[in-house]
Tab-separated table of C-alpha atoms in Angstrom:
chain	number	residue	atom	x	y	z
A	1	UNK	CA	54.535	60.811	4.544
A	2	UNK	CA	52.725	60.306	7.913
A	3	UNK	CA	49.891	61.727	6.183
A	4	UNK	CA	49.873	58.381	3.323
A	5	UNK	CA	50.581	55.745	6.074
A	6	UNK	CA	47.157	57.556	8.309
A	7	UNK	CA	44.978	56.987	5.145
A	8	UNK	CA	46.412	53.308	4.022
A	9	UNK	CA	45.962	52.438	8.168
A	10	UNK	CA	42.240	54.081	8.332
A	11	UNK	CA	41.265	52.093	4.956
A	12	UNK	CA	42.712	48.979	6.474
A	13	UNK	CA	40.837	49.096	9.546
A	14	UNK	CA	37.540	49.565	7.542
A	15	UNK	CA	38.159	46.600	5.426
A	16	UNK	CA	39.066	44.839	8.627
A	17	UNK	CA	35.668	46.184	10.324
A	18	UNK	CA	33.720	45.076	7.076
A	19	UNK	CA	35.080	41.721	6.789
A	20	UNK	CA	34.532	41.130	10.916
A	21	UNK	CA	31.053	40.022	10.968
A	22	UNK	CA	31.573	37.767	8.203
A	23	UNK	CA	33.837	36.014	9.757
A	24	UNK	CA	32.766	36.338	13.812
A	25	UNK	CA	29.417	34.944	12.501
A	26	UNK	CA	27.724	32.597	15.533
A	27	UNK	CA	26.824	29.653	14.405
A	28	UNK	CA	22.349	29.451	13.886
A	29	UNK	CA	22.390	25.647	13.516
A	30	UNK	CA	23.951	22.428	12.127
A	31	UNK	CA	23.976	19.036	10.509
A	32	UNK	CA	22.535	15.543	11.986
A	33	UNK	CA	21.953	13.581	9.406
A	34	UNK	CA	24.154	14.182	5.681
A	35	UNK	CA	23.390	11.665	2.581
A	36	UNK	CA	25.082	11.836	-0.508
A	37	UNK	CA	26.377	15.147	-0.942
A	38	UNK	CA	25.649	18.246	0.719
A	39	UNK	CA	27.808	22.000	0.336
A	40	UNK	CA	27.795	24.867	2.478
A	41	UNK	CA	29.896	28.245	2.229
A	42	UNK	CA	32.748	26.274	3.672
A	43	UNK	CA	32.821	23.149	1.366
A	44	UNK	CA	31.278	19.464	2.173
A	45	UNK	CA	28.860	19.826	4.994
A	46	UNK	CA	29.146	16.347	7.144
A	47	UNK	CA	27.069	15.283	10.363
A	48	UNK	CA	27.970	17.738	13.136
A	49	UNK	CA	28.832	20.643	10.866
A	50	UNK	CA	27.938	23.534	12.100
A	51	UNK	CA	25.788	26.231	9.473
A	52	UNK	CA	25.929	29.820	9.797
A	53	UNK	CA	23.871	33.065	8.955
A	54	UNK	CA	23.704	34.138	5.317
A	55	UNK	CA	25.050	30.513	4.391
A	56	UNK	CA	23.998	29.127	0.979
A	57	UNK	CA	22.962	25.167	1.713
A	58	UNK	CA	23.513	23.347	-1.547
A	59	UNK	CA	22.421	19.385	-2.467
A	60	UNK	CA	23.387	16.980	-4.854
A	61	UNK	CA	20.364	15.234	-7.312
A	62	UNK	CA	20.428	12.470	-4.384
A	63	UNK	CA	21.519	14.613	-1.847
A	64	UNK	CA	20.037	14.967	1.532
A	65	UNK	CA	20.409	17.443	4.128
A	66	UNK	CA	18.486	17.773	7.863
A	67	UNK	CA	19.264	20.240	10.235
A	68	UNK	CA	18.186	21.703	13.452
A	69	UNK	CA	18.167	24.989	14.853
A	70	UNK	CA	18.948	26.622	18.314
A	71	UNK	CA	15.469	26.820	19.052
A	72	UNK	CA	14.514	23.753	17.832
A	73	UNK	CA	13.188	24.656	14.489
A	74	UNK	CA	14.425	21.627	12.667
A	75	UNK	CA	14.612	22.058	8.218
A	76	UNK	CA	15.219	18.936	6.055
A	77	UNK	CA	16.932	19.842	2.417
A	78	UNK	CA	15.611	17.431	0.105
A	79	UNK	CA	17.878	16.267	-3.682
A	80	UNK	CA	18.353	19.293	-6.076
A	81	UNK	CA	17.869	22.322	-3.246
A	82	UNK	CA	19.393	25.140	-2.667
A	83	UNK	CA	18.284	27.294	0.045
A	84	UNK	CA	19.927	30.812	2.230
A	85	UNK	CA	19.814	31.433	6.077
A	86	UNK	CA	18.599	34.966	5.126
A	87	UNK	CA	18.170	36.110	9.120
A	88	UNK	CA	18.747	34.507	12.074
A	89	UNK	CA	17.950	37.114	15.180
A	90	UNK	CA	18.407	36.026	18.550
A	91	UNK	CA	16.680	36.324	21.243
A	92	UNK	CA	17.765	33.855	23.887
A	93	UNK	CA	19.278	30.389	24.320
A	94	UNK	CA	16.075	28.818	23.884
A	95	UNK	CA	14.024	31.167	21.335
A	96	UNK	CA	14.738	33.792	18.257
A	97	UNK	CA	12.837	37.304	17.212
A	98	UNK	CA	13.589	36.277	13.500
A	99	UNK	CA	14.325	33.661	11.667
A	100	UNK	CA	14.222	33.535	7.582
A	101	UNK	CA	15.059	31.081	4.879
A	102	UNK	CA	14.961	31.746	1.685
A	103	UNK	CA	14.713	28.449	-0.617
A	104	UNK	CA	15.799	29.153	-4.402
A	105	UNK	CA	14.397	25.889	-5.834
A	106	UNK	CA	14.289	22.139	-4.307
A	107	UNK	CA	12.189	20.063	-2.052
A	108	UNK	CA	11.935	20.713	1.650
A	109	UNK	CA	10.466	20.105	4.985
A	110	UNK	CA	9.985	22.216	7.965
A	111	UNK	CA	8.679	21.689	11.593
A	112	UNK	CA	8.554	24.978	13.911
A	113	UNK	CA	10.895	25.565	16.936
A	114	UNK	CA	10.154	27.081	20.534
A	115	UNK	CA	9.955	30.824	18.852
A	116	UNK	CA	7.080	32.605	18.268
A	117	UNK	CA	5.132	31.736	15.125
A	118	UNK	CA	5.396	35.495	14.126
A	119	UNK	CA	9.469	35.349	14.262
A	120	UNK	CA	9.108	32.373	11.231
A	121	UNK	CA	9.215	33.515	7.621
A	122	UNK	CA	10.200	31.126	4.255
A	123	UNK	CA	10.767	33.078	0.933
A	124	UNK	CA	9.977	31.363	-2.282
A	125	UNK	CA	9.746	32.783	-5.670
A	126	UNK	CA	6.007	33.168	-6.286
A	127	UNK	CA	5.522	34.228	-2.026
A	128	UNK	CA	6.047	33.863	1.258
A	129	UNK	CA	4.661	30.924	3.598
A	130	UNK	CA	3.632	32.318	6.792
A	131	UNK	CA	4.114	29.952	9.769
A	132	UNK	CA	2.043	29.153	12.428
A	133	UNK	CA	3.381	26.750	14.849
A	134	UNK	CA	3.642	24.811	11.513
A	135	UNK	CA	5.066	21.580	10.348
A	136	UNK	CA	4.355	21.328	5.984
A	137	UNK	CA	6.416	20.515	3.414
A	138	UNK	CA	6.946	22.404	0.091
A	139	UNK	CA	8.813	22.338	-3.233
A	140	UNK	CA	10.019	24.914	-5.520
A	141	UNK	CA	10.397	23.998	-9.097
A	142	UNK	CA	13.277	25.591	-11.717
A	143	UNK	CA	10.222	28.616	-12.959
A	144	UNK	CA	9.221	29.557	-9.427
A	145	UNK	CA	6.002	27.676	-9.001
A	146	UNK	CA	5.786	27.038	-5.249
A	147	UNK	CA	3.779	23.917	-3.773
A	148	UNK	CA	3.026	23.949	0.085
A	149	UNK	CA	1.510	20.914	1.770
A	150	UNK	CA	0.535	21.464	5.321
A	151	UNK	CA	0.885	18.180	7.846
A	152	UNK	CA	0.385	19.945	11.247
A	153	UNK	CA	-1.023	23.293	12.833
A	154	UNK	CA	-1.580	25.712	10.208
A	155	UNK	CA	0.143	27.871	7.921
A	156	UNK	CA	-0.634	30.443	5.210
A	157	UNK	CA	0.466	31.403	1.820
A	158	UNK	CA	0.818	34.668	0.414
A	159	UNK	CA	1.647	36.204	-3.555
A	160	UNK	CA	1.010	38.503	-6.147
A	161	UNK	CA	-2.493	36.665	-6.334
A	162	UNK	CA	-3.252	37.402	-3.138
A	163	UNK	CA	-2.955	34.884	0.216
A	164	UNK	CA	-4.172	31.687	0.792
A	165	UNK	CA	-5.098	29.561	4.160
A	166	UNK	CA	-3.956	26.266	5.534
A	167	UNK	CA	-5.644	25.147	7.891
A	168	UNK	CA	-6.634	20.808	7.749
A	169	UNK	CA	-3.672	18.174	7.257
A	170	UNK	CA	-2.951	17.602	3.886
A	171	UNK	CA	-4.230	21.090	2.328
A	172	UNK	CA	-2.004	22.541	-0.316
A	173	UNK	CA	-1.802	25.344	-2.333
A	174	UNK	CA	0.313	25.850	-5.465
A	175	UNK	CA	1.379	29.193	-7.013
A	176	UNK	CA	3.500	30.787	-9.924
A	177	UNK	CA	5.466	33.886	-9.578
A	178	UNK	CA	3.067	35.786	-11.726
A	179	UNK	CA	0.275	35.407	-9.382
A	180	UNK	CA	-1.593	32.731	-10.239
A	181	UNK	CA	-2.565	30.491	-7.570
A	182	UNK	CA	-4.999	27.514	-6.558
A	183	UNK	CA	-7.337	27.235	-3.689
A	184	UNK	CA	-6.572	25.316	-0.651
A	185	UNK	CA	-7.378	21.594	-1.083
A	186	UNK	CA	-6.166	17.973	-0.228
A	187	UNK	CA	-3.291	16.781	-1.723
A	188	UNK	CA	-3.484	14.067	-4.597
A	189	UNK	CA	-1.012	12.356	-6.426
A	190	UNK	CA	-2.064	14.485	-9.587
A	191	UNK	CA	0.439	17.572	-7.951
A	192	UNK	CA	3.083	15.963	-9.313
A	193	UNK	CA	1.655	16.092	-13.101
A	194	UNK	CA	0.642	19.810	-11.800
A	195	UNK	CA	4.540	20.622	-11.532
A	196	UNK	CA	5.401	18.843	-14.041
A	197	UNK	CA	8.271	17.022	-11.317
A	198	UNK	CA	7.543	13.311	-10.165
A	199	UNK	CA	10.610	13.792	-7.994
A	200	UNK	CA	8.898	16.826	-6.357
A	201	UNK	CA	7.413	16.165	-2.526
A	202	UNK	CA	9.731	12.942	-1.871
A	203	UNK	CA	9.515	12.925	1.970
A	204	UNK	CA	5.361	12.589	0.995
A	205	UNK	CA	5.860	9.691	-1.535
A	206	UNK	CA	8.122	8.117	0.540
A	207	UNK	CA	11.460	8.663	-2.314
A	208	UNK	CA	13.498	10.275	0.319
A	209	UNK	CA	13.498	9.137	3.967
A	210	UNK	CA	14.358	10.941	6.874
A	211	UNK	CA	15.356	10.095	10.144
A	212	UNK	CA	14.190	11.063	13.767
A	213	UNK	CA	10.628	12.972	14.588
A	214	UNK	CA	10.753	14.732	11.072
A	215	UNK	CA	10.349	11.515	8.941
A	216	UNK	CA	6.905	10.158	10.942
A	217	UNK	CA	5.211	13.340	9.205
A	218	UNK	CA	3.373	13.204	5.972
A	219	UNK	CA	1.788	10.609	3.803
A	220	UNK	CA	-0.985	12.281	2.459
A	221	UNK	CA	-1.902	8.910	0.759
A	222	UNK	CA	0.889	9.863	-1.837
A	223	UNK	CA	3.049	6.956	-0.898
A	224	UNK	CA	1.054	4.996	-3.995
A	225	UNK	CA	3.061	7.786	-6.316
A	226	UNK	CA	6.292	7.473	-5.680
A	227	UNK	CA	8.802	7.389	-8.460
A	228	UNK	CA	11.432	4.877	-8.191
A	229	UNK	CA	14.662	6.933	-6.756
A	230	UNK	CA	17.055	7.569	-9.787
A	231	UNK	CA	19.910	7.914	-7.135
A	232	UNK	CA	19.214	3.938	-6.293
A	233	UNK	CA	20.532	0.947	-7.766
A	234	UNK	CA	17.394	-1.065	-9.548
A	235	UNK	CA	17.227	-4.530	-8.164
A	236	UNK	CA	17.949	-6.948	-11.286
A	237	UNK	CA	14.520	-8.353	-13.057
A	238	UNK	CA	12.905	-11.345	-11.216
A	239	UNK	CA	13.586	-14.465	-12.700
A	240	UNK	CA	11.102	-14.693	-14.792
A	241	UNK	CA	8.026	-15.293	-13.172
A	242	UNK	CA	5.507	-15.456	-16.436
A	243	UNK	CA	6.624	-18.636	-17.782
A	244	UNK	CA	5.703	-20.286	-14.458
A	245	UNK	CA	1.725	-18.985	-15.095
A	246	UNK	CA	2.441	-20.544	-18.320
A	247	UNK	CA	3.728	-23.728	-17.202
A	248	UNK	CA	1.563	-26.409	-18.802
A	249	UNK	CA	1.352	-28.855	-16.006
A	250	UNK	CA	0.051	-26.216	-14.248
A	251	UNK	CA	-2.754	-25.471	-17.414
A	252	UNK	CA	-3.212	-28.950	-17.798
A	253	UNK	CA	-4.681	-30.475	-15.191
A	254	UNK	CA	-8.875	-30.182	-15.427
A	255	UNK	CA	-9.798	-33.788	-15.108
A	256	UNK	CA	-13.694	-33.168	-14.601
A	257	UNK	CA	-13.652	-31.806	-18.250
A	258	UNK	CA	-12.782	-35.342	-19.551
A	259	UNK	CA	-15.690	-37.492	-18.955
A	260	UNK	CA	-14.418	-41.292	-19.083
A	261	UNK	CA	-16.124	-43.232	-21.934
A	262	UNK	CA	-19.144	-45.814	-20.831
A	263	UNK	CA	-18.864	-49.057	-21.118
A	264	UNK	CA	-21.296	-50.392	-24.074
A	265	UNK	CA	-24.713	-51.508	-23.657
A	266	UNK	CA	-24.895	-55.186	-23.680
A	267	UNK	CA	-28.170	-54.949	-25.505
A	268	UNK	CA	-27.875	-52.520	-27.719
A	269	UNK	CA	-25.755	-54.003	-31.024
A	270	UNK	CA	-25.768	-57.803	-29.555
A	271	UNK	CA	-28.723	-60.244	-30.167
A	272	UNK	CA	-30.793	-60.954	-27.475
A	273	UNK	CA	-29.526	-64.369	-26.502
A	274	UNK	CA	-25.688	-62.786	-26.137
A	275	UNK	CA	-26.953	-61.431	-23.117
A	276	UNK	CA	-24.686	-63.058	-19.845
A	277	UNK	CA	-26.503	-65.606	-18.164
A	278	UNK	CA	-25.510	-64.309	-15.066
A	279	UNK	CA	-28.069	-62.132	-15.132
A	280	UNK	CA	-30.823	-64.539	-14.093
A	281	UNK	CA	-29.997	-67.705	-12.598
A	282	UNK	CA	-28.890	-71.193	-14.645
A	283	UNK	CA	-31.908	-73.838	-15.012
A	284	UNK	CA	-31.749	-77.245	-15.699
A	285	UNK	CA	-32.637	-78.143	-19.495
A	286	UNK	CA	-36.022	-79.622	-19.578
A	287	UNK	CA	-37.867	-82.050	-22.512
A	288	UNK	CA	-40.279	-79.861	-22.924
A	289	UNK	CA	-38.055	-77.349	-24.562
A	290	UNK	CA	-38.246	-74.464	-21.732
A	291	UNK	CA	-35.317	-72.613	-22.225
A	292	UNK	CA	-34.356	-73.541	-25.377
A	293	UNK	CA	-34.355	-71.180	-28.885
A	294	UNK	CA	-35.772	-71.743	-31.945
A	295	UNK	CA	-34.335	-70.456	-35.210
A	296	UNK	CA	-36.413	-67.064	-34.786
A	297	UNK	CA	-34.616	-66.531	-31.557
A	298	UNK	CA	-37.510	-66.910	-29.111
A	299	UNK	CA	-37.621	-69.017	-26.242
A	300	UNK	CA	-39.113	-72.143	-25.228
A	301	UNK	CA	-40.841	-73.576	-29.052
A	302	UNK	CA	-38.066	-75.261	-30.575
A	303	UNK	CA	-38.425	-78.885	-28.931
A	304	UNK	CA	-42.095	-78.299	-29.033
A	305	UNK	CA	-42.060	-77.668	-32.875
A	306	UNK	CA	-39.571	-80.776	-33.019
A	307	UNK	CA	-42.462	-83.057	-31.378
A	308	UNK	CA	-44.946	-81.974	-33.086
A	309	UNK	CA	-43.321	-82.389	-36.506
A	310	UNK	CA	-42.648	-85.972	-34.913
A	311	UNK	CA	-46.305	-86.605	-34.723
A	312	UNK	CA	-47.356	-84.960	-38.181
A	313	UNK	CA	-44.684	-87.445	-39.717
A	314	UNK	CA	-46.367	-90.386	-37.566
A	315	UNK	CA	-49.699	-89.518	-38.486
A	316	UNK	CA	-48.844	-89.514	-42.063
A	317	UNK	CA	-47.523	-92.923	-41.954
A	318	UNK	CA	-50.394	-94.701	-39.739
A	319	UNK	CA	-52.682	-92.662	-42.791
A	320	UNK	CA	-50.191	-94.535	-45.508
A	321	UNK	CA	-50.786	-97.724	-43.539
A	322	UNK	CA	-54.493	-97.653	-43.639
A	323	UNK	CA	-54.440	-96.953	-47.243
A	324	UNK	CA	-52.291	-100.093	-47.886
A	325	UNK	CA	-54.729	-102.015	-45.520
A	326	UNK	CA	-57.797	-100.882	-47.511
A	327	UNK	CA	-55.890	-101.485	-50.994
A	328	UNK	CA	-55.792	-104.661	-49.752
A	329	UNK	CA	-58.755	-105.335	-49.076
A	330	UNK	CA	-60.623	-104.422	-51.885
A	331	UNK	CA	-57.894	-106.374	-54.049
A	332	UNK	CA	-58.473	-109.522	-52.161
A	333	UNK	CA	-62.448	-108.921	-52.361
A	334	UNK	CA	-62.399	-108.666	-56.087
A	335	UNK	CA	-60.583	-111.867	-56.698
């Protein structure tokens, strides 16, 4: 009998022992800024929350996460992430010999700590980012393929392909779990077509925002590609602002294209003596005729023409009156 109850109390203790460090696990880290909804081991992990070694860090599709280390080393957990506190090694308050993540899939941001560079390692599925008193971001998309852009110091990435260098602001590398992998160059909006994600790299484009030191890092001139957040409520449509282009007062008004119509030529469909006498001044009628018209229109003849024909009619009588005269005589010489 005491034999049974030795074995059932040694096999207790061992459980106990096994189960210890799980549970006497010193907190690495924890939460300062929470959006949305973010899960640890534990359940909801709010602002404050303390995270622990070996814990599983889970967000929401608009779910956002930021974090900070003992030593500083501060990790932001962008929407759709899930990433492990693999090892977490201490060395003092103020430093650690080791300290591993290992990200699964997501979007995320990391600045270095007070630790060596050396102690800093990030597993993804196509290799492992080697940190050099490093701040970059990278994403991990549902197959593996890795992104890394660096933003300050330098960094380095390493796969089946072999291992590539970052070393100027805004390099990045992308690489698939079978070994395939680009060289280092600037970032360009066209990485998100590359991973087939526009929601990939959101603290770059500006989609996600984060607070404190970490968010004045990055740009890259992708700000110009950033999808509109899915997790946001669209502003309703502007009222309408194309029928105001089209408003026709607005079309209308050209005046210098309507010339105003010019007042008629006095000369040109009017005879000649229509024309307004204020054009030169008023004289005085004269008995010569000056000024007058005769039936041709021109000036000045008609009372000249009516004198004369006086005359021709008064010549023709005196002529009459001398043939009377000479009638006459020869009548009275022949009696």
């Amino acid at each position: 009998m005491w034999g049974w109850r030795a074995v059932s109390v040694a096999m207790l203790c061992i459980a106990l022992n096994g189960a210890w460090p799980a549970l006497a696990a010193e907190p690495v880290g924890q939460a300062v800024v929470i959006k949305t909804q973010v899960t640890g081991q534990s359940g909801p992990i709010e602002v404050d929350t303390r995270v622990h070694r070996n814990e599983r860090i889970n967000t929401s599709q608009s779910g956002l996460g930021q974090f900070v280390f003992r030593d500083g080393t501060k990790l932001a957990v962008g929407w759709g992430s899930s990433v492990v506190i693999d090892k977490y090694v201490f060395d003092d308050s103020q430093s650690v010999k080791k300290l591993t993540i290992r990200a699964a899939k997501g979007t995320f941001r990391w600045v270095s700590g007070n630790s060596n560079s050396s102690a800093y390692q990030i597993l993804t599925p196509a290799g492992t980012i080697g940190v050099r008193g490093t701040a970059f971001d990278f994403y991990v998309g549902p197959d593996g393929t890795t992104a890394v852009v660096l933003l300050n110091g330098a960094a380095s990435f390493c796969g089946p392909g072999g291992c590539r260098q970052l070393q100027q602001r805004c390099d990045c590398v992308v690489a698939k779990p079978n070994g395939d992998m680009s060289a280092a160059r600037r970032v360009d909006p066209s990485i998100l077509a590359t991973l087939g994600n526009q929601r990939a790299l959101p603290f770059l484009s500006g989609n996600q925002r984060l607070a404190g030191g970490i968010g004045m890092l990055g740009g890259c001139n992708m700000a110009s590609a950033a999808p509109e957040r899915k997790d946001r409520m669209r502003p309703p449509p502007a009222v309408a602002p194309a029928p105001q282009r089209q408003d026709p007062p607005q079309r209308q008004a050209e005046p210098q294209k309507e010339r105003p119509n010019k007042p008629d030529k006095p000369h040109h469909d009017r005879p000649h003596h229509d024309k307004p006498h204020h054009d030169k001044p008023d004289r005085p009628d004269k008995h010569d005729g000056h000024g007058r018209h005769d039936d041709d229109g021109k000036p000045g003849n008609h009372g000249l023409d009516h004198r004369g024909h006086e005359r021709h009619h008064d010549r023709d009588r005196d002529h009459d009156n001398d043939r009377n005269r000479d009638r006459g005589h020869n009548f009275n010489r022949g009696r």
